[in-house]
XYZ file of N, CA and C in Angstrom:
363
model
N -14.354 15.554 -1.577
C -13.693 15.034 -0.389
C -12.977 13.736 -0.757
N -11.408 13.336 -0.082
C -10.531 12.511 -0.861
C -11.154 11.281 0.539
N -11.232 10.120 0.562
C -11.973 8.966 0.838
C -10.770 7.887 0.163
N -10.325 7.074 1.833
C -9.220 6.192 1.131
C -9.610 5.175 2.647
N -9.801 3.600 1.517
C -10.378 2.696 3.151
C -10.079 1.970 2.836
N -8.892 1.021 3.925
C -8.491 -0.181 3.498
C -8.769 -1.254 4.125
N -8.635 -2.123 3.524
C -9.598 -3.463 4.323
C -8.531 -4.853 4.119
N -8.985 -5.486 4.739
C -7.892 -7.326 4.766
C -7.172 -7.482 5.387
N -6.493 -6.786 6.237
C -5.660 -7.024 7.325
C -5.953 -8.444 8.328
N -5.073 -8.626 8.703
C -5.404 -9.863 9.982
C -4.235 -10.477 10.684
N -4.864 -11.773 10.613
C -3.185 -12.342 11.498
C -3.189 -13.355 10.381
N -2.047 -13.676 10.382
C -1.239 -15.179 9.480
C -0.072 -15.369 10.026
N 0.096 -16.556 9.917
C 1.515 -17.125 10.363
C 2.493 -17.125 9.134
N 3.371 -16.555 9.661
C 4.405 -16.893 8.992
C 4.461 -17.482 7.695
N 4.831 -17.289 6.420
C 4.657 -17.623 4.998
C 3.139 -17.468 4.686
N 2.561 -17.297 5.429
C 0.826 -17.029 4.714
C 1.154 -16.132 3.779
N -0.076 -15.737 3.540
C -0.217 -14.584 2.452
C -1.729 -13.633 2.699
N -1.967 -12.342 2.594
C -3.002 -11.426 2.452
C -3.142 -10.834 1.632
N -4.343 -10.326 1.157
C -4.717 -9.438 0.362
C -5.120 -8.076 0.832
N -4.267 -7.026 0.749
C -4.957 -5.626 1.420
C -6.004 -5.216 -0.162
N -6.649 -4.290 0.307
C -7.595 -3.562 -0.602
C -7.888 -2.351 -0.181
N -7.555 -1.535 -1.443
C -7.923 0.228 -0.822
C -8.986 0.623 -1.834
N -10.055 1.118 -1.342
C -11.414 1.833 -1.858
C -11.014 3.809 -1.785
N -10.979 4.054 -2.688
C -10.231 5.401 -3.337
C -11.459 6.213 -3.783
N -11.962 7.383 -3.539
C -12.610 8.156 -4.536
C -12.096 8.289 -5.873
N -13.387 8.649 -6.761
C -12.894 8.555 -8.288
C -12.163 9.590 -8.396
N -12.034 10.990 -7.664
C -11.528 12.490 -7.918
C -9.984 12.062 -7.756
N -9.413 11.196 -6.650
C -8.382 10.831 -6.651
C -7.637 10.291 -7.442
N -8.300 8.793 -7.270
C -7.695 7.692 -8.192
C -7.229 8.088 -9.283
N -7.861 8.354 -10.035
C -8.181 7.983 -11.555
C -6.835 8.902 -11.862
N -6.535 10.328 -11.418
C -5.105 11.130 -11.860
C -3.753 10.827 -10.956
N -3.655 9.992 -10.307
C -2.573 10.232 -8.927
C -1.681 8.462 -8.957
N -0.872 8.951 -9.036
C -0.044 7.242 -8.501
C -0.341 6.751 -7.104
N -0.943 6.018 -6.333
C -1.010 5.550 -5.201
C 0.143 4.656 -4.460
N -0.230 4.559 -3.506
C 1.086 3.851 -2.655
C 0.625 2.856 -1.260
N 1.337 2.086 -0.935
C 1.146 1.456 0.486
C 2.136 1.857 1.244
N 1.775 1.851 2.389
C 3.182 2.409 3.504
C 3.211 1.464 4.508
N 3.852 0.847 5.378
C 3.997 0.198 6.086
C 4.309 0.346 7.519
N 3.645 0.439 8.739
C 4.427 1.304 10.387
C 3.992 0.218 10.836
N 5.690 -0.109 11.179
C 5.807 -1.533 12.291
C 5.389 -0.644 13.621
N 5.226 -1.505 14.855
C 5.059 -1.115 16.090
C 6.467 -0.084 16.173
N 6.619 0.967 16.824
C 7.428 2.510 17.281
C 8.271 2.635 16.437
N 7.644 2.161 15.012
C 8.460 2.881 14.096
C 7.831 3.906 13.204
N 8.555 4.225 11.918
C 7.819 5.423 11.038
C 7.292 4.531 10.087
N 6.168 5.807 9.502
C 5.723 4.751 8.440
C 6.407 4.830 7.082
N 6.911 3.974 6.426
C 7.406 3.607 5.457
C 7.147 3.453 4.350
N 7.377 3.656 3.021
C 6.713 3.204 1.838
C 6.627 1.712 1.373
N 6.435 1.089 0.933
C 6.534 -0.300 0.349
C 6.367 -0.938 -0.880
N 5.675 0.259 -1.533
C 4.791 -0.363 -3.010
C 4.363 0.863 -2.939
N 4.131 1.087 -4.428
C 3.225 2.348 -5.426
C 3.758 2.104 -6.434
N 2.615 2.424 -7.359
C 2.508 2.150 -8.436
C 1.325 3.791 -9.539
N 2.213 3.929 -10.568
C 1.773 5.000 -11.096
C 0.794 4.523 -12.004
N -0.049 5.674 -12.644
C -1.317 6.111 -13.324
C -1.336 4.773 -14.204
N -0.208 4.276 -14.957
C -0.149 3.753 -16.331
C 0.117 2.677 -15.685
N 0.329 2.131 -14.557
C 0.554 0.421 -13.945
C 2.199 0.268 -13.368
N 2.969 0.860 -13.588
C 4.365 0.738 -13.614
C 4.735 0.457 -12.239
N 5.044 -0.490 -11.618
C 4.925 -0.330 -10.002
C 6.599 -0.610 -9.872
N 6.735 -0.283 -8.353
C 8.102 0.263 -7.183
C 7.778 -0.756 -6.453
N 8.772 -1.331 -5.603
C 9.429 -1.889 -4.557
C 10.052 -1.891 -3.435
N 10.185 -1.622 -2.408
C 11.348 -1.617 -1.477
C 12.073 -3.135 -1.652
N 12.849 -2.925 -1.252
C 13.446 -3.710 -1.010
C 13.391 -5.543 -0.149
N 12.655 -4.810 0.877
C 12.501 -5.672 1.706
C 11.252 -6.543 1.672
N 10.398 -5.962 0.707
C 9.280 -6.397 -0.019
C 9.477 -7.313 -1.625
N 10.321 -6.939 -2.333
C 10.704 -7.261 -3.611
C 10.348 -8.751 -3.879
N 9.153 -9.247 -4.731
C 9.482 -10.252 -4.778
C 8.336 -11.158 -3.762
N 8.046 -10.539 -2.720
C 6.895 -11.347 -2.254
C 5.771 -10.363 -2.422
N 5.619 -9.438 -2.743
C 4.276 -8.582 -2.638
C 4.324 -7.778 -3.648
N 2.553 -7.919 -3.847
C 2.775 -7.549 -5.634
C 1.688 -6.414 -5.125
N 1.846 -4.454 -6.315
C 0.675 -3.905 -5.951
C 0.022 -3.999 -7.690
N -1.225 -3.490 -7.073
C -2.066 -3.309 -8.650
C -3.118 -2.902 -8.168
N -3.780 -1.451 -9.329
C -5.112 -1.029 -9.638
C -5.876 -1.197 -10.482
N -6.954 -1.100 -9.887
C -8.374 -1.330 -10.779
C -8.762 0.190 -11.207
N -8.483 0.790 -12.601
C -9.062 2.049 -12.325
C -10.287 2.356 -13.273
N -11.011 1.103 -13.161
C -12.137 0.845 -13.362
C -13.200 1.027 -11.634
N -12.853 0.543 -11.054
C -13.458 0.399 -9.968
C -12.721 0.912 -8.628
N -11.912 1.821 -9.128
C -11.160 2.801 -8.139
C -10.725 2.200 -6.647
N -10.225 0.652 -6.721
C -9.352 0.054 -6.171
C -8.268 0.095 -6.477
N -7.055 -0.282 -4.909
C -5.665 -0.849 -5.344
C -5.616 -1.891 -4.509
N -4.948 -2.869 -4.575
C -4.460 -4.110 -3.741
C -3.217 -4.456 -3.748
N -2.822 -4.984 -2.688
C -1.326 -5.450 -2.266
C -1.441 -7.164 -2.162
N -1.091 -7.504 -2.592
C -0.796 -9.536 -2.587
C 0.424 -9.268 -1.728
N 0.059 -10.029 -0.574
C 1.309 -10.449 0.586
C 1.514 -11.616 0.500
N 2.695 -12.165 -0.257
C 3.253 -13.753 -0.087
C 3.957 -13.902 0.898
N 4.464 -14.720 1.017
C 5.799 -15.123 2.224
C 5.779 -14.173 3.272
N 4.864 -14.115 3.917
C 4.509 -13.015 5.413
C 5.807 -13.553 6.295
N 6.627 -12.507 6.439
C 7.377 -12.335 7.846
C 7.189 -11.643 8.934
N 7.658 -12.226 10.015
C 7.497 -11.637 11.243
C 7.219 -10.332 11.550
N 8.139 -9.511 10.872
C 8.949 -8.058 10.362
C 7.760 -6.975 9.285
N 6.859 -8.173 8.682
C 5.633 -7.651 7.863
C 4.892 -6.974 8.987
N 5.156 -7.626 10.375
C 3.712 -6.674 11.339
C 3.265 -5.390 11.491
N 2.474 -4.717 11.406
C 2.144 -3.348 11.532
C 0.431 -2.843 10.887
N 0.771 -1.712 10.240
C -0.455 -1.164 10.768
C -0.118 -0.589 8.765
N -0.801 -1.197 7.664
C -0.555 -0.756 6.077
C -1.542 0.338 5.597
N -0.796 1.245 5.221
C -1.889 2.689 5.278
C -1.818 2.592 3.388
N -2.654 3.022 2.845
C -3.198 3.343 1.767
C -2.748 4.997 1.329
N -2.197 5.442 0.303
C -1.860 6.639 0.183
C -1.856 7.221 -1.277
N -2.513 8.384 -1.507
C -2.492 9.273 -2.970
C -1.344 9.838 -3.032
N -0.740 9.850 -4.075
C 0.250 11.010 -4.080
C 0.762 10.913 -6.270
N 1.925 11.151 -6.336
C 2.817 11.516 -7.562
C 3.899 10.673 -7.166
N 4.135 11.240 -9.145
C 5.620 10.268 -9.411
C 6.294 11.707 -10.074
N 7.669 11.955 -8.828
C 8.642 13.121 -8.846
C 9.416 12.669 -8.981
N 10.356 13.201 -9.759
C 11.587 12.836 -9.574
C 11.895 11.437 -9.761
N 11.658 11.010 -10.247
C 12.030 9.458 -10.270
C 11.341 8.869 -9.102
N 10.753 9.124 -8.275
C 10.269 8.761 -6.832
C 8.834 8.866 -6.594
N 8.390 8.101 -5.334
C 6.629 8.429 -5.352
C 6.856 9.891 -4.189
N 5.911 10.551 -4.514
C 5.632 11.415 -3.461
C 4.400 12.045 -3.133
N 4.063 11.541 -1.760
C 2.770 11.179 -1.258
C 2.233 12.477 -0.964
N 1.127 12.539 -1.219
C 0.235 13.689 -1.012
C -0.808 13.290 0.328
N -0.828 14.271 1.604
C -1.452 14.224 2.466
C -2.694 13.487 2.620
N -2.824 12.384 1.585
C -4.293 11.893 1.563
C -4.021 9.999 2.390
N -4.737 10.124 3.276
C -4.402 8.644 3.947
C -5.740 8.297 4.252
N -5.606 6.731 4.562
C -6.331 5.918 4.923
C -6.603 6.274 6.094
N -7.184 4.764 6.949
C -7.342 4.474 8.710
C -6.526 4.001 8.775
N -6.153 2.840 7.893
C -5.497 1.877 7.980
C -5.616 0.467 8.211
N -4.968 -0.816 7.935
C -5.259 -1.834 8.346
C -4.694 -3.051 9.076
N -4.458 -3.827 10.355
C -3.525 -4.399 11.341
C -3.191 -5.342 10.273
N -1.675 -5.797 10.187
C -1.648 -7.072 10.014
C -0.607 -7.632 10.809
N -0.553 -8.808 11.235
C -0.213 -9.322 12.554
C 0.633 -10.818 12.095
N 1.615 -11.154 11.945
C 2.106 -11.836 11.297
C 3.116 -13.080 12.596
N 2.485 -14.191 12.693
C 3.062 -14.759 13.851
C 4.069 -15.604 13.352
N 5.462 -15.669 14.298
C 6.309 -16.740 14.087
C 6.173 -18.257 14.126
């Protein structure tokens, strides 16, 4: 059974910074590139960061530069470092298994709960 739980979410103001953390089964982790996704309030959820088997990590754009991802695949964690929190960071950061296709991540049906983060002006 695939088991994905993320934790650290909260509120910060503006330029703070968070640490998300995703707790992964070993059946997963250990073969699969993982990812963070991002769903602001009535929007879709989005990718933001993933990073494949061997460390090589992706960006959006709108992330580039303040938020860093990385795994432990020793201890079948991943974490997201949130620097410079904007307004626009608010939502709900889901944890996700998937592959690297095509030049691209592509997520495999395996998700988190998820975790709030709340980012005040």
């Amino acid at each position: 059974q695939v088991q994905l739980v993320e934790s650290g979410g909260g509120l910060v103001q503006a330029g703070g910074s968070l640490r998300l953390s995703c707790a992964a089964s070993g059946s997963i982790f250990s073969s699969n590139a993982m990812g963070w996704y991002h769903q602001a309030p009535g929007k879709q959820r989005e990718l933001v960061a993933s990073i494949t088997t061997s460390g090589r990590t992706h960006y959006t754009d709108s992330v580039e530069g303040r938020f860093t991802i990385s795994r432990d695949n020793v201890k079948n964690m991943m974490y997201l470092q949130m620097n410079s929190l904007k307004p626009e960071d608010t939502g709900v950061y889901y944890c996700n298994a998937g592959r690297w296709l095509g030049g691209g991540y592509d997520p495999y049906d395996y998700w988190g709960q998820g975790t709030q983060v709340t980012v005040s002006s």
